[in-house]
């Protein structure tokens, strides 16, 4: 489990080195922003936080480097809606297994921490699948979609 940003940076450096990539200043800036946000963020959110911190991160550089970081298993991209990709640090890197809650109305995405009951239910579901088809389940990525509490309030007001 990665609990400090220093540990995070050294693990990222190792992952990049496996693919002969260097941990450049721009890449470090992106990882720093994602670590601080600690929730899935869009490219524009990443750029906004970077500029608040006076980090120089041009949009094309950010986009290109996010793709490389994704390739090296540092970043995971999830699709919140048809036109919105969000980025977060990969589970393999942080050791923080979790799921996502995606609001269909406002597009807000939040982490849902897992617990043993939920994981047991999900592994039962995986066993059911493996009973029916020839597929070895080794993990899962679960995003729950729905209406967040903010949007719910607006609706019932
Ligand atoms: Zn919402
Ligand atoms: Zn899970």
Short mmCIF file of C-alpha atoms in Angstrom, two decimals, residues 25-110:
data_model
loop_
_atom_site.label_atom_id
_atom_site.label_comp_id
_atom_site.label_asym_id
_atom_site.label_seq_id
_atom_site.Cartn_x
_atom_site.Cartn_y
_atom_site.Cartn_z
CA UNK A 25 9.57 16.28 -14.72
CA UNK A 26 6.28 16.38 -16.65
CA UNK A 27 5.47 12.77 -15.75
CA UNK A 28 6.31 13.45 -12.12
CA UNK A 29 4.02 16.49 -12.16
CA UNK A 30 1.13 14.39 -13.48
CA UNK A 31 1.65 11.68 -10.86
CA UNK A 32 1.89 14.33 -8.14
CA UNK A 33 -1.42 15.88 -9.20
CA UNK A 34 -3.16 12.47 -9.40
CA UNK A 35 -1.77 11.51 -5.99
CA UNK A 36 -3.04 14.75 -4.45
CA UNK A 37 -6.46 14.53 -6.10
CA UNK A 38 -6.84 10.87 -5.05
CA UNK A 39 -9.96 10.48 -7.17
CA UNK A 40 -10.44 9.96 -10.90
CA UNK A 41 -9.78 13.24 -12.72
CA UNK A 42 -10.31 14.49 -16.25
CA UNK A 43 -7.51 16.01 -18.30
CA UNK A 44 -8.90 19.51 -17.67
CA UNK A 45 -9.08 18.89 -13.90
CA UNK A 46 -5.47 17.70 -13.94
CA UNK A 47 -4.42 20.84 -15.83
CA UNK A 48 -6.41 23.08 -13.47
CA UNK A 49 -4.71 21.64 -10.38
CA UNK A 50 -1.32 21.88 -12.09
CA UNK A 51 -1.81 25.56 -12.84
CA UNK A 52 -2.98 26.23 -9.25
CA UNK A 53 0.34 24.75 -8.13
CA UNK A 54 2.20 26.82 -10.76
CA UNK A 55 3.29 23.62 -12.49
CA UNK A 56 4.03 24.14 -16.18
CA UNK A 57 2.05 21.40 -17.97
CA UNK A 58 0.96 22.13 -21.54
CA UNK A 59 -2.16 20.23 -22.63
CA UNK A 60 -0.48 18.28 -25.45
CA UNK A 61 2.36 17.25 -23.12
CA UNK A 62 -0.09 16.13 -20.46
CA UNK A 63 -2.12 14.11 -22.95
CA UNK A 64 0.90 12.41 -24.48
CA UNK A 65 2.46 11.58 -21.12
CA UNK A 66 -0.80 10.27 -19.66
CA UNK A 67 -0.90 7.78 -22.54
CA UNK A 68 2.66 6.66 -21.77
CA UNK A 69 1.91 6.41 -18.05
CA UNK A 70 -1.16 4.32 -18.89
CA UNK A 71 0.96 2.11 -21.11
CA UNK A 72 3.43 1.51 -18.30
CA UNK A 73 0.69 0.55 -15.83
CA UNK A 74 1.05 3.70 -13.74
CA UNK A 75 -2.25 5.28 -14.69
CA UNK A 76 -5.63 3.74 -15.36
CA UNK A 77 -8.09 5.49 -17.67
CA UNK A 78 -11.76 4.94 -17.06
CA UNK A 79 -14.61 6.01 -19.24
CA UNK A 80 -17.14 8.02 -17.27
CA UNK A 81 -19.31 8.79 -20.28
CA UNK A 82 -19.02 8.65 -24.05
CA UNK A 83 -16.89 11.77 -24.29
CA UNK A 84 -15.19 11.87 -20.90
CA UNK A 85 -12.11 9.87 -19.96
CA UNK A 86 -10.86 10.06 -16.40
CA UNK A 87 -7.45 9.19 -15.02
CA UNK A 88 -6.34 7.76 -11.70
CA UNK A 89 -3.26 6.00 -10.35
CA UNK A 90 -3.45 2.28 -11.13
CA UNK A 91 -4.49 -0.16 -8.41
CA UNK A 92 -1.38 -2.24 -9.04
CA UNK A 93 0.59 0.84 -8.06
CA UNK A 94 -1.38 2.07 -5.05
CA UNK A 95 -2.55 -1.32 -3.76
CA UNK A 96 -5.87 0.36 -3.06
CA UNK A 97 -8.55 -1.89 -4.54
CA UNK A 98 -11.74 0.08 -5.01
CA UNK A 99 -14.74 0.59 -7.26
CA UNK A 100 -16.35 3.69 -8.71
CA UNK A 101 -19.66 5.49 -8.41
CA UNK A 102 -20.52 7.36 -11.60
CA UNK A 103 -23.41 9.83 -11.62
CA UNK A 104 -25.32 9.65 -14.89
CA UNK A 105 -26.63 13.18 -14.47
CA UNK A 106 -23.70 15.40 -13.50
CA UNK A 107 -20.91 12.98 -14.46
CA UNK A 108 -19.33 13.11 -11.02
CA UNK A 109 -17.14 10.09 -10.30
CA UNK A 110 -16.14 9.00 -6.83
#
